[in-house]
Short mmCIF file of C-alpha atoms in Angstrom, two decimals:
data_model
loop_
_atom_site.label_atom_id
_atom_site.label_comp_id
_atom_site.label_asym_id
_atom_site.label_seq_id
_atom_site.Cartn_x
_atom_site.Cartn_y
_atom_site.Cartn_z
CA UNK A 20 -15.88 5.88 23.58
CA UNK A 21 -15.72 3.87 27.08
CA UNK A 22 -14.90 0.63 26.29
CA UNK A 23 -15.34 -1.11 29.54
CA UNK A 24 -18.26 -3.15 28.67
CA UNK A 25 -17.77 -6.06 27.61
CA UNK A 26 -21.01 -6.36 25.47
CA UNK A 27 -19.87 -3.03 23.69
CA UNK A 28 -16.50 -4.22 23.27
CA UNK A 29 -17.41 -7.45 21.57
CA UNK A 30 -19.75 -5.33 18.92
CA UNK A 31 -17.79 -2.12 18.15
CA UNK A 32 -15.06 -5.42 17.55
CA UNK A 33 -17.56 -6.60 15.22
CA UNK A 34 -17.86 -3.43 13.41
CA UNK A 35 -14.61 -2.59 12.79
CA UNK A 36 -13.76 -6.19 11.48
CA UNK A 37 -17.04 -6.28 9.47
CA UNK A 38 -16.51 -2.67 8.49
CA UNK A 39 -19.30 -0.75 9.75
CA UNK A 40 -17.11 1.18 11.99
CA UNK A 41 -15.45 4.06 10.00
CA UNK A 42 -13.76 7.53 9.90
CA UNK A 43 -13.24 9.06 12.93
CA UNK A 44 -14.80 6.00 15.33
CA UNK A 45 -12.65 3.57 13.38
CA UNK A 46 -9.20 5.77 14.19
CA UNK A 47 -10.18 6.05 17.93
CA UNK A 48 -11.02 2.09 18.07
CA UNK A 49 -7.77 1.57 16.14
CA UNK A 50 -5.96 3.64 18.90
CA UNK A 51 -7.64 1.48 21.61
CA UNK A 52 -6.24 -1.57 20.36
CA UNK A 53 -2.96 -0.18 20.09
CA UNK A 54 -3.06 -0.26 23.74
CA UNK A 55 -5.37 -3.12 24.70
CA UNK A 56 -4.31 -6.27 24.40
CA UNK A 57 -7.60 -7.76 25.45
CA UNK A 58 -9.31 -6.00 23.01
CA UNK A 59 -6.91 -7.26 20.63
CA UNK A 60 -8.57 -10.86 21.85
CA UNK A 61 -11.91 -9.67 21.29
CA UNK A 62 -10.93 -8.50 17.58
CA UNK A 63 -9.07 -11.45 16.26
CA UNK A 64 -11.91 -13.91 17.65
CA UNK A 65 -14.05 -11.93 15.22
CA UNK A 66 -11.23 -11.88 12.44
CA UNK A 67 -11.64 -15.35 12.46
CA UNK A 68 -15.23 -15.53 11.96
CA UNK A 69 -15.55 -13.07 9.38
CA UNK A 70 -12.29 -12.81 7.44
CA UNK A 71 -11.95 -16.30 5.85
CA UNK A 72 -15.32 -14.60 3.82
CA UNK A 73 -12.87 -12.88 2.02
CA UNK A 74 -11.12 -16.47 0.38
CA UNK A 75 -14.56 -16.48 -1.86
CA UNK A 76 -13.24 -13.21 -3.57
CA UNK A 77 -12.74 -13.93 -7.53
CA UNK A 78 -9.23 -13.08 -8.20
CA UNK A 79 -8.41 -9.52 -10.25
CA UNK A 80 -4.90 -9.69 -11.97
CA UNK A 81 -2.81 -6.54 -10.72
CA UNK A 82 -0.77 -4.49 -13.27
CA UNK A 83 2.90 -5.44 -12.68
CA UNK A 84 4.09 -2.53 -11.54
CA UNK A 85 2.21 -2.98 -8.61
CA UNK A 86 5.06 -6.31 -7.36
CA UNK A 87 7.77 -3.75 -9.34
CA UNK A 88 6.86 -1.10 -6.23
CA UNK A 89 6.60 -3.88 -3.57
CA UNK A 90 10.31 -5.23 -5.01
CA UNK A 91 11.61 -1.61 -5.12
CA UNK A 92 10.60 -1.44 -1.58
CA UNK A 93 11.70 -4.60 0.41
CA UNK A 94 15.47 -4.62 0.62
CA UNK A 95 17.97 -7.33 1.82
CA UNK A 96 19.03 -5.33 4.64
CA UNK A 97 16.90 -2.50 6.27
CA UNK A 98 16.74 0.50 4.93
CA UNK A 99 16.45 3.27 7.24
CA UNK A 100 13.32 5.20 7.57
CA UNK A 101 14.16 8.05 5.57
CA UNK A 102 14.20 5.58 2.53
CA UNK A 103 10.68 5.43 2.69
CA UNK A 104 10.52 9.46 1.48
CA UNK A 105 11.46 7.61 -2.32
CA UNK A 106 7.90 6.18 -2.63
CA UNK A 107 5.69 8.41 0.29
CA UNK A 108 3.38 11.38 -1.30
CA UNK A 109 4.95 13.49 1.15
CA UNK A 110 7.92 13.24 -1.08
CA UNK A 111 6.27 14.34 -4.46
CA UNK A 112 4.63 17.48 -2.69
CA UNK A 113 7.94 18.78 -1.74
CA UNK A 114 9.18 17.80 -5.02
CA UNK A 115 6.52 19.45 -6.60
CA UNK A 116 7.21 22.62 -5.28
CA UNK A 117 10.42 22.89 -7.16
CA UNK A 118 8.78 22.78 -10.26
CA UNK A 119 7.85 25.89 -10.57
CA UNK A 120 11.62 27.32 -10.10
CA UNK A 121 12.77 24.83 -12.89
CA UNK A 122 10.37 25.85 -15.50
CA UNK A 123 11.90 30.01 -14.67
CA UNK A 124 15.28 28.21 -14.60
CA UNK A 125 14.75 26.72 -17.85
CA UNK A 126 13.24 29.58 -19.45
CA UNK A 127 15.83 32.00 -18.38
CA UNK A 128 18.67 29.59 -19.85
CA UNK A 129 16.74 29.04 -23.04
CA UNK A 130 16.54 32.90 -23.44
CA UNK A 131 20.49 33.69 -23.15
CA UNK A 132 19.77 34.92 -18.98
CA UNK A 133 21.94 32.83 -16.94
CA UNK A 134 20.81 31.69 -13.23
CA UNK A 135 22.99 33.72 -10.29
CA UNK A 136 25.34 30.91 -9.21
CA UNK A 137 28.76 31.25 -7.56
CA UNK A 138 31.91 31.06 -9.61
CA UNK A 139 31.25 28.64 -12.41
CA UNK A 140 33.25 25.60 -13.25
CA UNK A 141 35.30 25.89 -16.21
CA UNK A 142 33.42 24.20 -19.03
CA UNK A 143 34.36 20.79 -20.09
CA UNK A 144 31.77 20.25 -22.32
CA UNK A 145 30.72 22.40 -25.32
CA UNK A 146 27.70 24.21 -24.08
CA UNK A 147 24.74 23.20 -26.06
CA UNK A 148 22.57 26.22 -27.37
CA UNK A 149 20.05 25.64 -24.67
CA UNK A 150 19.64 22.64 -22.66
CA UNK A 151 17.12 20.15 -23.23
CA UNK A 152 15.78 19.46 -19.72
CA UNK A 153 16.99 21.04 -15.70
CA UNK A 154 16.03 20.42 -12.59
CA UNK A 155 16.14 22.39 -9.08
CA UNK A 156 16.89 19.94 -6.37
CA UNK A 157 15.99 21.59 -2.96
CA UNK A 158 15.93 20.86 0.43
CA UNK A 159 12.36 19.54 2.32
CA UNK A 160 12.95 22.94 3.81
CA UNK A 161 12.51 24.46 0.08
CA UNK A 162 16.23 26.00 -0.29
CA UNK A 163 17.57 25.61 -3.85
CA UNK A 164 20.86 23.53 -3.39
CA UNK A 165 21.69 22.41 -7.08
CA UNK A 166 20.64 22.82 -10.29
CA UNK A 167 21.29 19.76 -12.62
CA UNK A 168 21.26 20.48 -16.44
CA UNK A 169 21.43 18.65 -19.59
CA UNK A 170 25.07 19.43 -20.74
CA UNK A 171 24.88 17.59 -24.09
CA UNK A 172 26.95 14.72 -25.13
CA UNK A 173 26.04 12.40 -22.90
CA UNK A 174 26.71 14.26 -19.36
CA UNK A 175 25.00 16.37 -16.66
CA UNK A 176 26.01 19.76 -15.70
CA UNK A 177 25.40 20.43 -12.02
CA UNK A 178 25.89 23.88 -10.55
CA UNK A 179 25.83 23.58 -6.79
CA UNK A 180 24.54 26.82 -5.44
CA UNK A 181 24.96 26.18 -2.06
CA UNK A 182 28.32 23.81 -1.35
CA UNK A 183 28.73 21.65 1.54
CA UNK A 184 31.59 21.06 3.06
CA UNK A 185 34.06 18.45 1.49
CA UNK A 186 32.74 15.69 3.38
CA UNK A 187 35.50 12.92 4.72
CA UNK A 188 33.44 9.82 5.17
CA UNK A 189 30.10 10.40 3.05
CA UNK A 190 29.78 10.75 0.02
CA UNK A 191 26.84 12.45 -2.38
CA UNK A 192 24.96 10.55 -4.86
CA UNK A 193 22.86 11.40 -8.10
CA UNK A 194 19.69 9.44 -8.54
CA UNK A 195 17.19 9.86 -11.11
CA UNK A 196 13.78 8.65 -10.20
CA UNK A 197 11.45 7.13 -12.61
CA UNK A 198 7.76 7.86 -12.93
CA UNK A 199 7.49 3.96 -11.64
CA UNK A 200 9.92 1.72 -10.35
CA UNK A 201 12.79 1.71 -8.24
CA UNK A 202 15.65 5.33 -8.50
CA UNK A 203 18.76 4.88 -11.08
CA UNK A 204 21.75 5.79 -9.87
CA UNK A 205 23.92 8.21 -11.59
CA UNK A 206 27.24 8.15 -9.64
CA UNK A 207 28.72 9.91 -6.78
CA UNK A 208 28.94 13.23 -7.19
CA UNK A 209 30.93 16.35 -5.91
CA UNK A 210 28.91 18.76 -3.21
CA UNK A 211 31.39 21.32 -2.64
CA UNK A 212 31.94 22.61 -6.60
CA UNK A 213 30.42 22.36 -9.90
CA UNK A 214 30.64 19.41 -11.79
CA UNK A 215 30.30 16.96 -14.90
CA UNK A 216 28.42 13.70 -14.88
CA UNK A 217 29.04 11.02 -17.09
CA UNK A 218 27.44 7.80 -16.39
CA UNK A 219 27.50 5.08 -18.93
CA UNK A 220 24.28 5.52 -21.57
CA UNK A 221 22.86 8.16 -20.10
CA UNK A 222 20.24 8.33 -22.48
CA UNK A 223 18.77 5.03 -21.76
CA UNK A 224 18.95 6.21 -17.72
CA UNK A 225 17.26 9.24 -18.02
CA UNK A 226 14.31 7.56 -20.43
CA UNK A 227 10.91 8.29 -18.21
CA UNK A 228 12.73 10.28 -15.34
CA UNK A 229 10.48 12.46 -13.68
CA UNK A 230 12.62 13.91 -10.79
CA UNK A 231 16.37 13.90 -9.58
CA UNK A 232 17.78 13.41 -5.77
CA UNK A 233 20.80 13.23 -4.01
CA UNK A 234 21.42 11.35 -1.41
CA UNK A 235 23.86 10.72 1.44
CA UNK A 236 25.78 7.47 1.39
CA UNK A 237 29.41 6.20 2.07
CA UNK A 238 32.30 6.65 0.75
CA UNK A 239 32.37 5.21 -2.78
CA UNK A 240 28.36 5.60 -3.12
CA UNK A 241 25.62 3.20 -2.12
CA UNK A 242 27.14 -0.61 -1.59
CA UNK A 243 23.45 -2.12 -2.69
CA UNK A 244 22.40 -0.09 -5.89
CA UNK A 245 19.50 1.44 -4.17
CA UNK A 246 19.81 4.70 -1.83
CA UNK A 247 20.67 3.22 1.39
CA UNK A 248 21.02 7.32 2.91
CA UNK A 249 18.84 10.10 3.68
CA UNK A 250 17.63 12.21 0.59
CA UNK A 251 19.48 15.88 0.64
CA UNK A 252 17.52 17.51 -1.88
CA UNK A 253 15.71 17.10 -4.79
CA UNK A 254 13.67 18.21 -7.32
CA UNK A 255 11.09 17.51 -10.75
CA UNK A 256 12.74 17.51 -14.29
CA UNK A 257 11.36 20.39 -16.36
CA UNK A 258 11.85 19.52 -20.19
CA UNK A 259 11.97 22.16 -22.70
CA UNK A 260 10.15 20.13 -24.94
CA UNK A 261 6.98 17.68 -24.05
CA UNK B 78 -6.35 -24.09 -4.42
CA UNK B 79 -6.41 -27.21 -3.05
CA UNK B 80 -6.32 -28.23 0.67
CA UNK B 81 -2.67 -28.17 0.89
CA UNK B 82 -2.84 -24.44 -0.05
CA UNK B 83 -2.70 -23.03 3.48
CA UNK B 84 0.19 -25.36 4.15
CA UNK B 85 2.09 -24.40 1.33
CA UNK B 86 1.26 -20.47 1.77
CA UNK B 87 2.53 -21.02 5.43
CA UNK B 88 6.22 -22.01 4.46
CA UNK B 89 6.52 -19.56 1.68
CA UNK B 90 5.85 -16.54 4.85
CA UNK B 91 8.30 -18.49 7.40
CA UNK B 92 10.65 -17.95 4.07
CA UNK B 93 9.84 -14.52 3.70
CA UNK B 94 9.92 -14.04 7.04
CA UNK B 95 14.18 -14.61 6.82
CA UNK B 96 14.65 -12.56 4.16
CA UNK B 97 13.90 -15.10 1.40
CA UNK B 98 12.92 -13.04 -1.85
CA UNK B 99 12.13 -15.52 -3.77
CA UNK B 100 9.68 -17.31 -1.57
CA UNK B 101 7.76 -14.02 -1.10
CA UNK B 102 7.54 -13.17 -4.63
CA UNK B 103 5.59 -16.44 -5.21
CA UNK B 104 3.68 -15.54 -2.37
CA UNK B 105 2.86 -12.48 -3.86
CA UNK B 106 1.82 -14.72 -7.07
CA UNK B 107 -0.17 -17.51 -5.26
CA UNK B 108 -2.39 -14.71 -3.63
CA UNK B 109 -1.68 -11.03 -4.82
CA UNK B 110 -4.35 -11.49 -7.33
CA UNK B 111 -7.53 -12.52 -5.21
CA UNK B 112 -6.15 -9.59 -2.27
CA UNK B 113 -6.35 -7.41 -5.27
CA UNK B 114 -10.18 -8.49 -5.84
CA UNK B 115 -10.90 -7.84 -1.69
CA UNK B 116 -9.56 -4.62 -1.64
CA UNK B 117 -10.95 -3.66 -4.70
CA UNK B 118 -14.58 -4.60 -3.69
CA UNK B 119 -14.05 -2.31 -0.72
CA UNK B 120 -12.82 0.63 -2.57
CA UNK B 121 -13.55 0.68 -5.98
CA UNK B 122 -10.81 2.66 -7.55
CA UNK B 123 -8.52 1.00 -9.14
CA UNK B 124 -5.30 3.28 -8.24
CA UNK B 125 -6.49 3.23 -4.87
CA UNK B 126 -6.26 -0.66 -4.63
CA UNK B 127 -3.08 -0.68 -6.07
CA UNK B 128 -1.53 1.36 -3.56
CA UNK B 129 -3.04 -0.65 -0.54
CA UNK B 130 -2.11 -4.11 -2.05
CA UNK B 131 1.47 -2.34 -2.25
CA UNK B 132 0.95 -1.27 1.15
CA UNK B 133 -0.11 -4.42 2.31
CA UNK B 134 2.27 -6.31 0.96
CA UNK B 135 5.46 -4.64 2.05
CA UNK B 136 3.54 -4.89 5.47
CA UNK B 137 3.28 -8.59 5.38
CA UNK B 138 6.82 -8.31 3.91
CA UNK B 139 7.79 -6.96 7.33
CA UNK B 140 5.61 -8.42 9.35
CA UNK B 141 5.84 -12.05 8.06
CA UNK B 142 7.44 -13.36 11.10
CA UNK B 143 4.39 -12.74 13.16
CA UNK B 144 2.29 -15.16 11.37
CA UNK B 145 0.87 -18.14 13.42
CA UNK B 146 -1.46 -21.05 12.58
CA UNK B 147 -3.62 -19.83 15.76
CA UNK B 148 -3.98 -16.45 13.44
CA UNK B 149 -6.02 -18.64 10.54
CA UNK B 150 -4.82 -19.46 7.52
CA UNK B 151 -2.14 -17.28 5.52
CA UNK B 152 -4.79 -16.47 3.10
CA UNK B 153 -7.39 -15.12 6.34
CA UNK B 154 -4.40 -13.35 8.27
CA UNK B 155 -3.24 -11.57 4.79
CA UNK B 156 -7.10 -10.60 3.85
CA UNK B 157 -7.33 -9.32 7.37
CA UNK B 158 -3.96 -6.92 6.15
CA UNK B 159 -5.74 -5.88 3.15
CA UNK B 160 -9.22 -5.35 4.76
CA UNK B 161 -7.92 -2.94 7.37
CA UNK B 162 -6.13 -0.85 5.15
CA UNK B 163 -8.78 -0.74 2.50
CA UNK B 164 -11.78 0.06 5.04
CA UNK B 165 -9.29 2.65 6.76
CA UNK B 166 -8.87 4.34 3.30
CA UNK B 167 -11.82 3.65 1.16
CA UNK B 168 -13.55 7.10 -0.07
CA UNK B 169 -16.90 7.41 -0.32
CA UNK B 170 -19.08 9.15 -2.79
CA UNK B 171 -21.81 7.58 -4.23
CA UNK B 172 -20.27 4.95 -5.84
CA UNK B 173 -22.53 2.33 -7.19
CA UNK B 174 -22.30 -1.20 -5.89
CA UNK B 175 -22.65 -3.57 -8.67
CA UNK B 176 -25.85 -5.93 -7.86
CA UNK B 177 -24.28 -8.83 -7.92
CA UNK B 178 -23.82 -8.93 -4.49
CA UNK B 179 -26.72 -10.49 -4.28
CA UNK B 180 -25.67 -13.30 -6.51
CA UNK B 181 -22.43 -13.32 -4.79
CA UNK B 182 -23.98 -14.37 -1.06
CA UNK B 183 -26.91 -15.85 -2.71
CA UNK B 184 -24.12 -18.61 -4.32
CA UNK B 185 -22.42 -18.78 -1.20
CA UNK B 186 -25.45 -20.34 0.46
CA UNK B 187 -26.44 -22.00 -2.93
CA UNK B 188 -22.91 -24.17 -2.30
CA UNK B 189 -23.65 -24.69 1.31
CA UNK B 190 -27.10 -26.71 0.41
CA UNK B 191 -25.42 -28.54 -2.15
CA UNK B 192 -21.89 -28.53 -1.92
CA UNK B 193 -20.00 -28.72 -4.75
CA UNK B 194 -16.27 -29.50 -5.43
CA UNK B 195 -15.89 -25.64 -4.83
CA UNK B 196 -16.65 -25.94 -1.65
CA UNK B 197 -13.94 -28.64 -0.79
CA UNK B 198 -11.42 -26.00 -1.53
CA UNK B 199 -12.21 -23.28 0.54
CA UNK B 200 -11.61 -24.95 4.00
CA UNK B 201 -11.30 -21.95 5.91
CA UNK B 202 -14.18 -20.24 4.65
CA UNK B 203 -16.66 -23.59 4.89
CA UNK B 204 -17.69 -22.79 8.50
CA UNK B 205 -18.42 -19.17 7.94
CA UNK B 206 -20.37 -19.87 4.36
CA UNK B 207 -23.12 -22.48 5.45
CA UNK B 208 -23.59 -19.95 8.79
CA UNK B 209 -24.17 -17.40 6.08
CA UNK B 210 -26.51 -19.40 4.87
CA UNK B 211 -28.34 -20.24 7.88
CA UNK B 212 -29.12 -16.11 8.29
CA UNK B 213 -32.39 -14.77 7.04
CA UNK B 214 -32.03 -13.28 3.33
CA UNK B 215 -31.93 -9.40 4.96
CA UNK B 216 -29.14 -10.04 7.56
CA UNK B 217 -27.36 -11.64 5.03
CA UNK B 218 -27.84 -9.41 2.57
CA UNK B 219 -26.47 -6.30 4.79
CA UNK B 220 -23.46 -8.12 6.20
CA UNK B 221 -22.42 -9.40 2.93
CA UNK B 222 -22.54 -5.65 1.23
CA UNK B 223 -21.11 -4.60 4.50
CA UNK B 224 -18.14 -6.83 4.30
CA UNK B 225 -17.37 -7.38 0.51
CA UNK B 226 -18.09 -3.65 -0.34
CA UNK B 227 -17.35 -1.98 2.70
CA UNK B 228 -20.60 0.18 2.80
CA UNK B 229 -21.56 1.47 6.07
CA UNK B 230 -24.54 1.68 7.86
CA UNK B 231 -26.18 4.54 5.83
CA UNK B 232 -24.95 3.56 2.42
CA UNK B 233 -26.67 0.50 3.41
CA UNK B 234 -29.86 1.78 4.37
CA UNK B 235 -29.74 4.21 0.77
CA UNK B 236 -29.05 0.85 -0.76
CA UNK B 237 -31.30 -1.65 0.61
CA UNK B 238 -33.81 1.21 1.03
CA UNK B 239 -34.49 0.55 4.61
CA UNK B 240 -34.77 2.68 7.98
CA UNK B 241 -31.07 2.94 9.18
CA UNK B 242 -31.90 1.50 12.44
CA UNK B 243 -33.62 -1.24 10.73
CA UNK B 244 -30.43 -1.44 9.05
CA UNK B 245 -28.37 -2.16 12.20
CA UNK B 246 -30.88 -4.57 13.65
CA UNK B 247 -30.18 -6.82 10.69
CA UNK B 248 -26.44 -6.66 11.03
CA UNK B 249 -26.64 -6.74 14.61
CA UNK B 250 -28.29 -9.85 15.04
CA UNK B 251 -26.90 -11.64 11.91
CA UNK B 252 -23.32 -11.16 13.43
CA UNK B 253 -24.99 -12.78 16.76
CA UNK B 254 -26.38 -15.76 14.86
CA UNK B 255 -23.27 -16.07 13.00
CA UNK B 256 -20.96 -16.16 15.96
CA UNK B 257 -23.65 -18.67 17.67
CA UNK B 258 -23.48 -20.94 14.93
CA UNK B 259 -19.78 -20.55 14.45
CA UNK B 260 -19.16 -21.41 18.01
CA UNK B 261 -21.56 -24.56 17.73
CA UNK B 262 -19.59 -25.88 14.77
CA UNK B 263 -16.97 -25.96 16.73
CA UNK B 264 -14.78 -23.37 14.47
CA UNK B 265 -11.38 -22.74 15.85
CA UNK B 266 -11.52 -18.98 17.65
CA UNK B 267 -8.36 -17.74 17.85
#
């Protein structure tokens, strides 16, 4: 595409504001204007002829969780870019992936086996006869770091199969993320052991969870209530029962 | 909304622009609903537009500050937003394109002839409307489905059931007239 012509400048403008100009064409124009600021003239002289068209459109109501994503996604402060993985597709492939190893997980524990994990807390909770839900939080590089299980009574059992190192000025946190709307946080949590959870109402935090994920904040957790670090690992809820 | 609209929009994005939450959710109130209807037109899944308005917004979110009066009004440089990403992502596949179309442009020019109290409201768009009008019915016809419903040049020609190249003619010289007749109406260019 030789865009030194100004006649062909002013009309593949055109098209791409009009919306003639599409798939590959419209990626290479869009890469042209990235870089030319005159052709950035050329296509906002045509934005204002044609655009205010679009004022005459009749107004469809959105659904509201359309402004609840928006909300969940402009913060006070910035977030940095790795807060974006909580809403990007990206982030529910990798997710997805660990599906698969929860449902064996949660199969095997509902059928007396017991996961290979290194030396097990002591239990501080009665052990329920099989738990109701688990989840495999990986890594984006796919390694199984924790397992997070329903441990009955209001708390979650996490068995961390790979520990990091006690950490001196970070802390981990426990999210659970909602089909829509923005993660729930479940505390700050321990990455070098086993542990309990035991967040206030549990219950009415887990309700529509699809996935867990911990992330890397300061000391004492996340100072806004939304992950403010990068995610560590994480991984879909398998439920035993629909 | 009235003629104080872009005025109004204009404050509410200098408020967003510093971080002002409130201000940009009644943004979001004021004109969330007719971005929804542009991208939708363009796309015509419902999921699909949901995603771009969200998109969109958190982009205009960020990119508030850059808004100018030179750029149009809010309304034009937040369509322009929603357009972009819509025509970027829009899948094709034989959708049909409801026929109201025609009625849609054909009421556009109706208003120009004899405007109504309709008209007074859409400032912005009065210059580009009665040019609309001033096209012959098959230029307007193709740049209307063009723009609205984002087809291109060979949906257009399945559509209208016309050569392709017959096809660009009318688009080709209907943007011409309309940029001629924009430029004698003296419309601001930006």
């Amino acid at each position: 595409m030789k865009l030194s012509h100004p006649a062909l400048r002013s009309a593949l403008a055109s098209a791409w504001v009009l919306g003639t100009l599409r798939g590959p064409a419209r990626r290479r124009f869009a890469a042209h204007l990235a870089a030319d600021a005159d052709l950035r003239r050329v296509v906002a002289r045509w934005e204002s002829f044609l655009t205010p068209l679009a004022e005459s459109v009749p107004p469809v109501e959105p659904p509201a969780r359309v402004w609840r994503a928006i909300e969940a996604r402009i913060a006070p402060r910035p977030l940095p870019a790795s807060a974006s993985l909580w809403t990007s597709l990206a982030f529910w492939r990798w997710t997805g992936a660990g599906l698969a190893t929860a449902c064996v997980v949660l199969v095997s524990v509902m059928l007396g086996l017991r996961p290979t994990a290194p030396a097990p807390a002591p239990p501080v909770v009665a052990k329920p006869a099989a738990p109701a839900f688990v989840a495999v939080l990986s890594t984006p590089e796919q390694v199984a770091r924790v397992i997070v299980e329903d441990g009955g009574a209001g708390a979650l059992r996490l068995r961390v199969m790979q520990p990091w190192p006690a950490a001196t000025e970070n802390d981990l946190e426990l999210w659970v993320l909602p089909k829509e709307g923005a993660p729930r946080s479940l505390g700050v949590v321990a990455g070098d052991r086993d542990g309990v959870v035991r967040p206030a109402n549990l219950a009415g935090l887990l309700d529509g969870g699809v996935a867990f994920a911990l992330s890397k904040e300061p000391r004492g957790g996340s100072p806004t209530g939304a992950p403010t670090g990068p995610v560590v690992c994480s991984g879909p809820i398998a439920r035993a029962r629909a | 909304m009235t003629d104080d609209a872009p005025d109004r929009l204009a404050r509410l994005l200098a408020l967003a622009a510093r971080g002002d939450r409130d201000a940009f959710a009644a943004l979001y109130r004021e004109t969330g609903p007719k971005l929804f209807g542009v991208s939708l037109r363009i796309v015509r899944e419902r999921h699909l537009a949901e995603e771009i308005l969200q998109e969109s917004f958190v982009a205009i979110w960020r990119r508030a500050g850059d808004y100018e009066p030179a750029r149009g009004t809010p309304l034009t440089w937040m369509a322009a937003i929603v357009r972009n990403r819509s025509l970027d992502l829009a899948r094709r596949g034989g959708r049909e394109v409801p026929d109201e179309e025609g009625l849609h442009t054909a009421g556009l020019a109706d208003e120009t002839a004899s405007p109504g109290a309709d008209l007074e409201r859409r400032t912005a768009a009065h210059g580009i409307a009665e040019c609309l009008g001033e096209l012959e019915a098959d230029q307007r016809q193709s740049i209307a489905l063009a723009f609205f419903h984002g087809l291109t040049h060979t949906e257009l020609a399945a559509h209208l059931r016309r050569p392709l190249g017959t096809v660009k003619t009318h688009i080709r010289r209907g943007l011409a007239r309309l940029r001629d007749c924009l430029a004698r109406g003296g419309v601001t260019e930006a």
